[in-house]
PDB file of C-alpha atoms in Angstrom:
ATOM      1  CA  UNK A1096     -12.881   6.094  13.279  1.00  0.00           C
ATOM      2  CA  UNK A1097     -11.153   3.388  11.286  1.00  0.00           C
ATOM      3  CA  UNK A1098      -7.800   2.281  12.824  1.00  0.00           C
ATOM      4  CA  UNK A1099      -5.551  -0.741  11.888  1.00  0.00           C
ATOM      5  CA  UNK A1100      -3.237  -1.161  14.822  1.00  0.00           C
ATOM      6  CA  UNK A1101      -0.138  -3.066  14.499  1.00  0.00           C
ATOM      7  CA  UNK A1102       1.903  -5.112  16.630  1.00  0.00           C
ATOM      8  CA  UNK A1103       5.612  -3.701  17.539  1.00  0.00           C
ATOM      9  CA  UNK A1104       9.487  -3.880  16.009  1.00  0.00           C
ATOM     10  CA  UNK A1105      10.824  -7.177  15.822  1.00  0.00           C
ATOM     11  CA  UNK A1106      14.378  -8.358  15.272  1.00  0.00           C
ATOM     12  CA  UNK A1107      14.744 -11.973  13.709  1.00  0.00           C
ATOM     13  CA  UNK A1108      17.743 -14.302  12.641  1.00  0.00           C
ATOM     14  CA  UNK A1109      17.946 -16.095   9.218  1.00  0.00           C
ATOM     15  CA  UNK A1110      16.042 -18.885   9.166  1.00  0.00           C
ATOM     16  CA  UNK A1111      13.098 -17.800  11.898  1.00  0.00           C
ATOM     17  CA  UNK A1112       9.981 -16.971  11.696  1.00  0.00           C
ATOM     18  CA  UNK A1113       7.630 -13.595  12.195  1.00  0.00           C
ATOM     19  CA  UNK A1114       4.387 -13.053  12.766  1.00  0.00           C
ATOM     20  CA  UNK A1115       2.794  -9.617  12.667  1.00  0.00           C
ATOM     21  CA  UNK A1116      -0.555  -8.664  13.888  1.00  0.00           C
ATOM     22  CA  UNK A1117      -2.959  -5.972  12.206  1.00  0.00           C
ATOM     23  CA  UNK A1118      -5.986  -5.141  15.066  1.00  0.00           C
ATOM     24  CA  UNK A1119      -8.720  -3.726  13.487  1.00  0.00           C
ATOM     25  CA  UNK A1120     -11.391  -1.426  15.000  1.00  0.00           C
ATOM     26  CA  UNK A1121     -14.118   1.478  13.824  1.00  0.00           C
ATOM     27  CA  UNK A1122     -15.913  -0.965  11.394  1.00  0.00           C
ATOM     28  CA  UNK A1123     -17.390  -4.256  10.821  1.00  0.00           C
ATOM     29  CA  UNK A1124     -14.005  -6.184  10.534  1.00  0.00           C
ATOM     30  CA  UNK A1125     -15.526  -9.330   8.249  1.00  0.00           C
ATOM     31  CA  UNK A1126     -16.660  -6.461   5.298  1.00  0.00           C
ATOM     32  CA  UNK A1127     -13.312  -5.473   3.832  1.00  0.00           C
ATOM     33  CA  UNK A1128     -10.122  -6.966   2.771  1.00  0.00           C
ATOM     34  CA  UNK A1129      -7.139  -6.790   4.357  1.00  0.00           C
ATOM     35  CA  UNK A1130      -3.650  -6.528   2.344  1.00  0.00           C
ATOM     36  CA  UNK A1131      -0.085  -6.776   3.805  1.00  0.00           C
ATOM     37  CA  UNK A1132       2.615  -4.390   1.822  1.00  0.00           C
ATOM     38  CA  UNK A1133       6.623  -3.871   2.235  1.00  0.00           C
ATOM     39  CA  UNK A1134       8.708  -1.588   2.617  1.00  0.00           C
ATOM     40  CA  UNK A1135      12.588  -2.539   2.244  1.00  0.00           C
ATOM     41  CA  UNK A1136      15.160   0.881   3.767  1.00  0.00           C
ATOM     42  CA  UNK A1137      15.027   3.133   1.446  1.00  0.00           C
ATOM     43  CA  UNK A1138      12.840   1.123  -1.567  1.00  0.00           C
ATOM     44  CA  UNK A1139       9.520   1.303  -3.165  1.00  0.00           C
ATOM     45  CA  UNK A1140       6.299  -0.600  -2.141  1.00  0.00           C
ATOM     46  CA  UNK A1141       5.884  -4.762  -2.543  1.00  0.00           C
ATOM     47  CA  UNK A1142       2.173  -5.962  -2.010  1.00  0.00           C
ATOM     48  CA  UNK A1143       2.759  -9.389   0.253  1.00  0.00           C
ATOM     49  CA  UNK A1144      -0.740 -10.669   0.205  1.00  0.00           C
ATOM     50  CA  UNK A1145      -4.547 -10.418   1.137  1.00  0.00           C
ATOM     51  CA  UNK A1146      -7.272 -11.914   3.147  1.00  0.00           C
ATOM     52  CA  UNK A1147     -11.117 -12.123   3.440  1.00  0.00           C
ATOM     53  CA  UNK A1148     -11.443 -11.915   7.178  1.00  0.00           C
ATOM     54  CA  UNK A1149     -15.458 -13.002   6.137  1.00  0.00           C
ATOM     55  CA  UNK A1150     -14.004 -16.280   4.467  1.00  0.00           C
ATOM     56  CA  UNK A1151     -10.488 -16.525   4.815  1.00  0.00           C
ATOM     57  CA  UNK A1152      -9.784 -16.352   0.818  1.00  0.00           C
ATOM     58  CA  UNK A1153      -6.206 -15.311   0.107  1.00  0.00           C
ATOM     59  CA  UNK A1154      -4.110 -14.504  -2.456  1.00  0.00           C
ATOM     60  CA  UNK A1155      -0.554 -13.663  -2.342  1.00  0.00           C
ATOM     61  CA  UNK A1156       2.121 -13.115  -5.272  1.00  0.00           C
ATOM     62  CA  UNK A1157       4.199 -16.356  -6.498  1.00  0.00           C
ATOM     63  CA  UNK A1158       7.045 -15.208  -5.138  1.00  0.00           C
ATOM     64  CA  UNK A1159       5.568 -15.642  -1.460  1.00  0.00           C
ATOM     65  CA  UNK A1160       3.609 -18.978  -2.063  1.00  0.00           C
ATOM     66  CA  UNK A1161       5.096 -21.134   0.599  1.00  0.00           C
ATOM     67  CA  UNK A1162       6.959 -18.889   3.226  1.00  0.00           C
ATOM     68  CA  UNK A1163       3.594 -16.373   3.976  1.00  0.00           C
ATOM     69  CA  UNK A1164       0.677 -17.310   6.315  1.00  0.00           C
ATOM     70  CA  UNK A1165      -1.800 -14.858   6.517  1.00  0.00           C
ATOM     71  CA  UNK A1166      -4.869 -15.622   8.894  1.00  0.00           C
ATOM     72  CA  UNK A1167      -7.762 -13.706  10.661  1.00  0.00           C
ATOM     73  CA  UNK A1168      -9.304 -14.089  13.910  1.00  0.00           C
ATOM     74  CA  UNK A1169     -13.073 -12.687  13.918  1.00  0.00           C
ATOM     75  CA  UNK A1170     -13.195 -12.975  17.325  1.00  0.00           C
ATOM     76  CA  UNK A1171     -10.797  -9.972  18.202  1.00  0.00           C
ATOM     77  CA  UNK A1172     -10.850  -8.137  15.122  1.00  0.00           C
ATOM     78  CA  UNK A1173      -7.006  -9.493  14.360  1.00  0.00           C
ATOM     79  CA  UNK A1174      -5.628 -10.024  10.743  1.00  0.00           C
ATOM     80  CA  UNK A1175      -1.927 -12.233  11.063  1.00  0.00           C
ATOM     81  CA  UNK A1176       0.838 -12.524   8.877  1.00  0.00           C
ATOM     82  CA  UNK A1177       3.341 -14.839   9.327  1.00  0.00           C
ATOM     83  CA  UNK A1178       6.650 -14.680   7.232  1.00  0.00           C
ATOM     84  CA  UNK A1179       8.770 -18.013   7.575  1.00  0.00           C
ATOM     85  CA  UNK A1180      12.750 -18.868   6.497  1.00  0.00           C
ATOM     86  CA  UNK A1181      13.702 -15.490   6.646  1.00  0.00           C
ATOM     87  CA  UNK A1182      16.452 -14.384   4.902  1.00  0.00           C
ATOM     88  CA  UNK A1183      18.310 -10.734   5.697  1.00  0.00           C
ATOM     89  CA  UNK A1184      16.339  -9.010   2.133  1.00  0.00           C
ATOM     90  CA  UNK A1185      13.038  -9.421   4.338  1.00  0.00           C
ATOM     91  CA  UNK A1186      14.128  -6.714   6.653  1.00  0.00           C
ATOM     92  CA  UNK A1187      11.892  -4.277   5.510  1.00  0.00           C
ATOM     93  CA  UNK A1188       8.561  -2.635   6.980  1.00  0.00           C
ATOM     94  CA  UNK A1189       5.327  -4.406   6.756  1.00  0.00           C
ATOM     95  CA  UNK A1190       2.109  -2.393   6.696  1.00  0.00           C
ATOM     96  CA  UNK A1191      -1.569  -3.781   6.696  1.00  0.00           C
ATOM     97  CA  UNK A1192      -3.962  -1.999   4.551  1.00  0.00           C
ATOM     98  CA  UNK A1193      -7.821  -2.075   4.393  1.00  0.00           C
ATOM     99  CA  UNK A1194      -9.507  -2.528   1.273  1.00  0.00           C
ATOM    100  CA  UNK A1195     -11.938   0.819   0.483  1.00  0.00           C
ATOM    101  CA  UNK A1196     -14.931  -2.195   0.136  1.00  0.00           C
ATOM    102  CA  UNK A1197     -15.884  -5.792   0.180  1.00  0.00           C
ATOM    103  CA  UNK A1198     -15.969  -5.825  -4.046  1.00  0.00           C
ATOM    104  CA  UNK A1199     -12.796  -3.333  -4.853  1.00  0.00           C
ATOM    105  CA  UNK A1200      -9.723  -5.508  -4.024  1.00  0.00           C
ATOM    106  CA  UNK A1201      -6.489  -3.959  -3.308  1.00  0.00           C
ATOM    107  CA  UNK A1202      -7.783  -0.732  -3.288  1.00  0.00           C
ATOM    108  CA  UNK A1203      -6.647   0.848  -0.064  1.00  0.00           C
ATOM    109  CA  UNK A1204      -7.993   3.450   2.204  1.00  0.00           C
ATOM    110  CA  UNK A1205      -6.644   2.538   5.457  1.00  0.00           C
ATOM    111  CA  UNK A1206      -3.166   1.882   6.719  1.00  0.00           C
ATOM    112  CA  UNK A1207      -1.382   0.169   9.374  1.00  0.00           C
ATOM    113  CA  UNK A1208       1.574   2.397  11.193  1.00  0.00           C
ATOM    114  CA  UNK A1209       4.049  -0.126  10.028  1.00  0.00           C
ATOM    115  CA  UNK A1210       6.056  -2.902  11.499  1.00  0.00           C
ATOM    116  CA  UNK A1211       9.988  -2.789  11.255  1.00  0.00           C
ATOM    117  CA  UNK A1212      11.184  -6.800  11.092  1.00  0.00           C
ATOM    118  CA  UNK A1213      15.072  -6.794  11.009  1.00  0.00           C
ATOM    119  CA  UNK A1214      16.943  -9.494   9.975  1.00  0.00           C
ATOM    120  CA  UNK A1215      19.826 -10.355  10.780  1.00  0.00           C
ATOM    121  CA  UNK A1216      22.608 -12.977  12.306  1.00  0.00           C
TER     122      UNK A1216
ATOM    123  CA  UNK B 471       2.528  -8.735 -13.483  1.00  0.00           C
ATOM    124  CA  UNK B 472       1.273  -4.990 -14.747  1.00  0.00           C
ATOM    125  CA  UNK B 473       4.491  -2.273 -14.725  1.00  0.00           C
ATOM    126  CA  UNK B 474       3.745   1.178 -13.422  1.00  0.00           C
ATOM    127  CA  UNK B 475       6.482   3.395 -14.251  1.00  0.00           C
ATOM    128  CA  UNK B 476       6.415   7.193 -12.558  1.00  0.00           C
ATOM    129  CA  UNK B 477       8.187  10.047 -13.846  1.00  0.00           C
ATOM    130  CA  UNK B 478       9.754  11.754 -12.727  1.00  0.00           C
ATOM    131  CA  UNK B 479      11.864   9.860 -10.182  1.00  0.00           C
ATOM    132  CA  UNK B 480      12.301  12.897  -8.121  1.00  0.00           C
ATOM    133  CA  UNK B 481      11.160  16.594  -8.570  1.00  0.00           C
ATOM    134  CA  UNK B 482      12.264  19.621  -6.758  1.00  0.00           C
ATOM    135  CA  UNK B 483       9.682  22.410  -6.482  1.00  0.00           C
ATOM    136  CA  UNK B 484       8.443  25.528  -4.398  1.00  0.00           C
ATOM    137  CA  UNK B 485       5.644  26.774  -1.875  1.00  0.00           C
ATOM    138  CA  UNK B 486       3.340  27.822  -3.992  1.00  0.00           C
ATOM    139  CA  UNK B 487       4.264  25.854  -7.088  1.00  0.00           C
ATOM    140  CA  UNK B 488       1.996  23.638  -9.150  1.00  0.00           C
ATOM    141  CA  UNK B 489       3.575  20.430 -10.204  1.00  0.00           C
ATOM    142  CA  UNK B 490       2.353  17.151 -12.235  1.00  0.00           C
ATOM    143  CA  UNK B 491       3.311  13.325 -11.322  1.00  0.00           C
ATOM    144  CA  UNK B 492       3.187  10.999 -14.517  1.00  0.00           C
ATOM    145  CA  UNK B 493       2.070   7.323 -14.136  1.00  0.00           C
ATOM    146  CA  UNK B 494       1.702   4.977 -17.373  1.00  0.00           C
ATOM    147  CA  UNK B 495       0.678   1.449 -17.220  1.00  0.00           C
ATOM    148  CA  UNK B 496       2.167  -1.509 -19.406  1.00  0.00           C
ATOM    149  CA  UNK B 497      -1.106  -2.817 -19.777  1.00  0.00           C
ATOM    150  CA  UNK B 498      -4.464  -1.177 -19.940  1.00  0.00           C
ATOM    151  CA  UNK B 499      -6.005  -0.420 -16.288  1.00  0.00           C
ATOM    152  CA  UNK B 500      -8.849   1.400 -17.661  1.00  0.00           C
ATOM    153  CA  UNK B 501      -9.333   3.773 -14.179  1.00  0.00           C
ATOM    154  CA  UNK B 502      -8.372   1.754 -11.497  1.00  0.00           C
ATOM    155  CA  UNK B 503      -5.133   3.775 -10.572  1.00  0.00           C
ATOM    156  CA  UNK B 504      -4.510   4.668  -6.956  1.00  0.00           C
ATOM    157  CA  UNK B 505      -2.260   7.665  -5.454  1.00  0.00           C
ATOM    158  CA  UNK B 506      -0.437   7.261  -2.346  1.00  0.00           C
ATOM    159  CA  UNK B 507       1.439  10.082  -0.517  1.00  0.00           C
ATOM    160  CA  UNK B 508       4.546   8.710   1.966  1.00  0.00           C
ATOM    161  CA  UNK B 509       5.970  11.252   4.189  1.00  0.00           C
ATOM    162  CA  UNK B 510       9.864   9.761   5.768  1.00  0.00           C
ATOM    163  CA  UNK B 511       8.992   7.155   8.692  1.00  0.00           C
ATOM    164  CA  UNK B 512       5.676   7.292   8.405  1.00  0.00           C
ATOM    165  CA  UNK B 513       2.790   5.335   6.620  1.00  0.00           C
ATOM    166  CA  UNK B 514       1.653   5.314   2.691  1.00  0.00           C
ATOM    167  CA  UNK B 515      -1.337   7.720   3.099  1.00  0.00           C
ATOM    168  CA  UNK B 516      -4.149   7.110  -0.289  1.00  0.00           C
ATOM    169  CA  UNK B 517      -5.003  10.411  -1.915  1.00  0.00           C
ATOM    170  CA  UNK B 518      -6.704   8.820  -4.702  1.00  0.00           C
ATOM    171  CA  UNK B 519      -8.411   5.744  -5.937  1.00  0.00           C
ATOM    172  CA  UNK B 520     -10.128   4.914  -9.381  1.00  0.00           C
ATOM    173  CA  UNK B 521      -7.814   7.729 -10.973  1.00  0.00           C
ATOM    174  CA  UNK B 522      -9.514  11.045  -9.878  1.00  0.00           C
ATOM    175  CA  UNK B 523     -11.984  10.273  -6.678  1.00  0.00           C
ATOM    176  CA  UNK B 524     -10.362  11.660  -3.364  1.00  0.00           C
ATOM    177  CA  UNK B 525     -10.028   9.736  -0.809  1.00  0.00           C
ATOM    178  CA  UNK B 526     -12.269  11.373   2.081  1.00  0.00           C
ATOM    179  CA  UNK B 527     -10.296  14.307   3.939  1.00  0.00           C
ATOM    180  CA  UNK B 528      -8.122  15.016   0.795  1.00  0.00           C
ATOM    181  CA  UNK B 529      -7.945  18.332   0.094  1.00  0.00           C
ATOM    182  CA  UNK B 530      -9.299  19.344  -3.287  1.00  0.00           C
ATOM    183  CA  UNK B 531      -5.760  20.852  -4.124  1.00  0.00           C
ATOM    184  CA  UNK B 532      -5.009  17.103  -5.448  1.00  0.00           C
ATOM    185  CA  UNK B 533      -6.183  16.346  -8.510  1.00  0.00           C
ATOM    186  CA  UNK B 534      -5.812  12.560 -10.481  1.00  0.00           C
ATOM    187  CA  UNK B 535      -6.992  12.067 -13.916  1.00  0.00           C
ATOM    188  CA  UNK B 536      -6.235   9.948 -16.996  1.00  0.00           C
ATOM    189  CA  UNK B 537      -7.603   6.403 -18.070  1.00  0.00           C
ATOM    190  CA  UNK B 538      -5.886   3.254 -19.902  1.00  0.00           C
ATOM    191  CA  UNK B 539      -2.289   3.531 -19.340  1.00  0.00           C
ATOM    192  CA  UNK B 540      -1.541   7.007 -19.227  1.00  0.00           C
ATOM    193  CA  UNK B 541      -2.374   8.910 -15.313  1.00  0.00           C
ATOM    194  CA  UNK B 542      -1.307  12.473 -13.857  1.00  0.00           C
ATOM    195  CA  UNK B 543      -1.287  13.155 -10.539  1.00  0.00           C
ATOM    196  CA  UNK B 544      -1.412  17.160 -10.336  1.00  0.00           C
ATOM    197  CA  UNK B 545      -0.679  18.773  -6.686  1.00  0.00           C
ATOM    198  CA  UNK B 546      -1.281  23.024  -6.524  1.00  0.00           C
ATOM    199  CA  UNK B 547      -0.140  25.707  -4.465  1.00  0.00           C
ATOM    200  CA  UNK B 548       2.161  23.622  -2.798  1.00  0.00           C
ATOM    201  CA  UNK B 549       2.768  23.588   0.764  1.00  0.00           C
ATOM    202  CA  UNK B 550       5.716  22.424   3.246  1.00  0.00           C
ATOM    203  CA  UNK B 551       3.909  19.331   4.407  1.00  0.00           C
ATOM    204  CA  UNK B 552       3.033  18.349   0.363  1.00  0.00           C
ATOM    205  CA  UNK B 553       6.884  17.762   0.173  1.00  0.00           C
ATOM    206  CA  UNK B 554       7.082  13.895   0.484  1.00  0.00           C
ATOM    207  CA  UNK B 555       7.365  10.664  -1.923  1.00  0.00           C
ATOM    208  CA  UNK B 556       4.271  10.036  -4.208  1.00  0.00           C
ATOM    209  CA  UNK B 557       3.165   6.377  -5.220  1.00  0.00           C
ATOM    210  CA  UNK B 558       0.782   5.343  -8.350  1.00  0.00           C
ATOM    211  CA  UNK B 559      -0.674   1.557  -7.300  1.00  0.00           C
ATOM    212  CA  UNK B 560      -2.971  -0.267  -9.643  1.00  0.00           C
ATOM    213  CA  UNK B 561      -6.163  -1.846  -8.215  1.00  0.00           C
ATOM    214  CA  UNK B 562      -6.969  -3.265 -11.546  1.00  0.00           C
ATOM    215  CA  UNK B 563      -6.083  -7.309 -11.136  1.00  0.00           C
ATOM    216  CA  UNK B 564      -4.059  -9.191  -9.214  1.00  0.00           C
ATOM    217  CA  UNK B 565      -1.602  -8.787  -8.423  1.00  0.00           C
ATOM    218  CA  UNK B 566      -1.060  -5.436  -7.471  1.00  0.00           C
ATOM    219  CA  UNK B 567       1.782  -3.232  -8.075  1.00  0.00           C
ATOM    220  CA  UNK B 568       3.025   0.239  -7.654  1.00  0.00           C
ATOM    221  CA  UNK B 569       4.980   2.829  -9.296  1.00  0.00           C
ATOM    222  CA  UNK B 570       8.794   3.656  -8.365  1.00  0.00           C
ATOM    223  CA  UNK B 571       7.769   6.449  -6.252  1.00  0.00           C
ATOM    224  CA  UNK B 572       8.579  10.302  -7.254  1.00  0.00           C
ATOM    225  CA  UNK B 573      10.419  11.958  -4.382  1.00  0.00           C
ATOM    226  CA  UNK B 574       9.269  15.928  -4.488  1.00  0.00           C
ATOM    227  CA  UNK B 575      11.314  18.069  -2.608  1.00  0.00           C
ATOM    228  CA  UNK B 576      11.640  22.125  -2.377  1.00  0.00           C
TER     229      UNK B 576
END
């Protein structure tokens, strides 16, 4: 069965850096997208990004362009996302999400349990 | 960046109700409209993708139609784990973006 396992809580100061990990198993990980959505306490959804594990084609939202990574590493199934300068209105939960198939882009299927990144001084 | 605006923001209901989700675009999506379910402290689960194909597993008591701007999302014979925060998503173009959420409560 499809699972997208995530890596744990992290707590970060203002100005550091995060980097989350989304491990991938019960399918071929290069055939589908993988997207990166937020959750701030108590607030809607935010799509962060996605990646092509197959190529490594991203795209993220404008408001991201500089201060998120994401990467994949084919070799143990692993999609990354790195958040950098953080500042205390990135606390929020991040979730990875699969795409349902290699031509239908940020359409989900499968989620990540979530990863709580605190910020704070 | 597309607007998806849900109403209503929150809806209180029964077991055993019927109740309807609204989801309009502010740009034509022609069907690619998603439906996420969010239970408290837990993951976004998708019910439905392309406005009214269930996800696999999704019981057939979920129903998503509409096309353009204009979705439903219609849940019957509610049940006490149905109570929980419904998203609509687009999956037409980048980038993506979701609805407010409707919080559905008894």
């Amino acid at each position: 069965q499809v699972q997208l396992l995530q890596s744990g809580a992290d707590v970060k100061k203002p100005g550091a850096s995060v980097k989350i990990s989304c491990k991938a198993s019960g399918y071929t990980f290069t055939t589908r997208g993988i997207n990166w959505v937020r959750q701030a306490p108590g607030q809607g959804l935010e799509w962060v990004g996605w990646i092509n594990p197959q190529n490594g084609n991203r795209n993220q939202p404008v408001k991201f362009w500089g201060r998120v990574t994401m990467t994949t590493d084919t070799a143990t199934n692993t999609a990354y996302m790195e958040l950098r300068n953080l500042k205390p209105d990135d606390t929020a939960v991040y979730f990875c999400a699969r795409d349902i198939d290699d031509s239908d882009w940020y359409n989900f299927d499968h989620w990540g349990q979530g990863t709580p990144v605190t910020v704070s001084s | 960046d597309i607007q998806m605006t849900q109403s209503p923001s929150s809806l209180s209901a029964s077991v055993g109700d019927t109740v309807t989700i609204t989801c309009r675009a502010s740009e034509d999506i022609t069907n690619n409209l998603a439906w996420l379910q969010q239970k408290p402290g837990e993951a976004p689960k998708s019910l439905i993708y392309s406005a009214s194909t269930l996800h696999t597993g999704v019981p057939s008591k979920f129903s998503g139609s509409g096309s353009g701007t204009e979705f439903t999302l219609t849940i019957n014979n509610l049940q006490p784990e149905d109570f929980a925060t419904y998203y609509c998503q687009h999956h037409n173009s980048f980038p993506p973006t979701f609805g407010q959420g409707t919080k559905l409560d008894i």
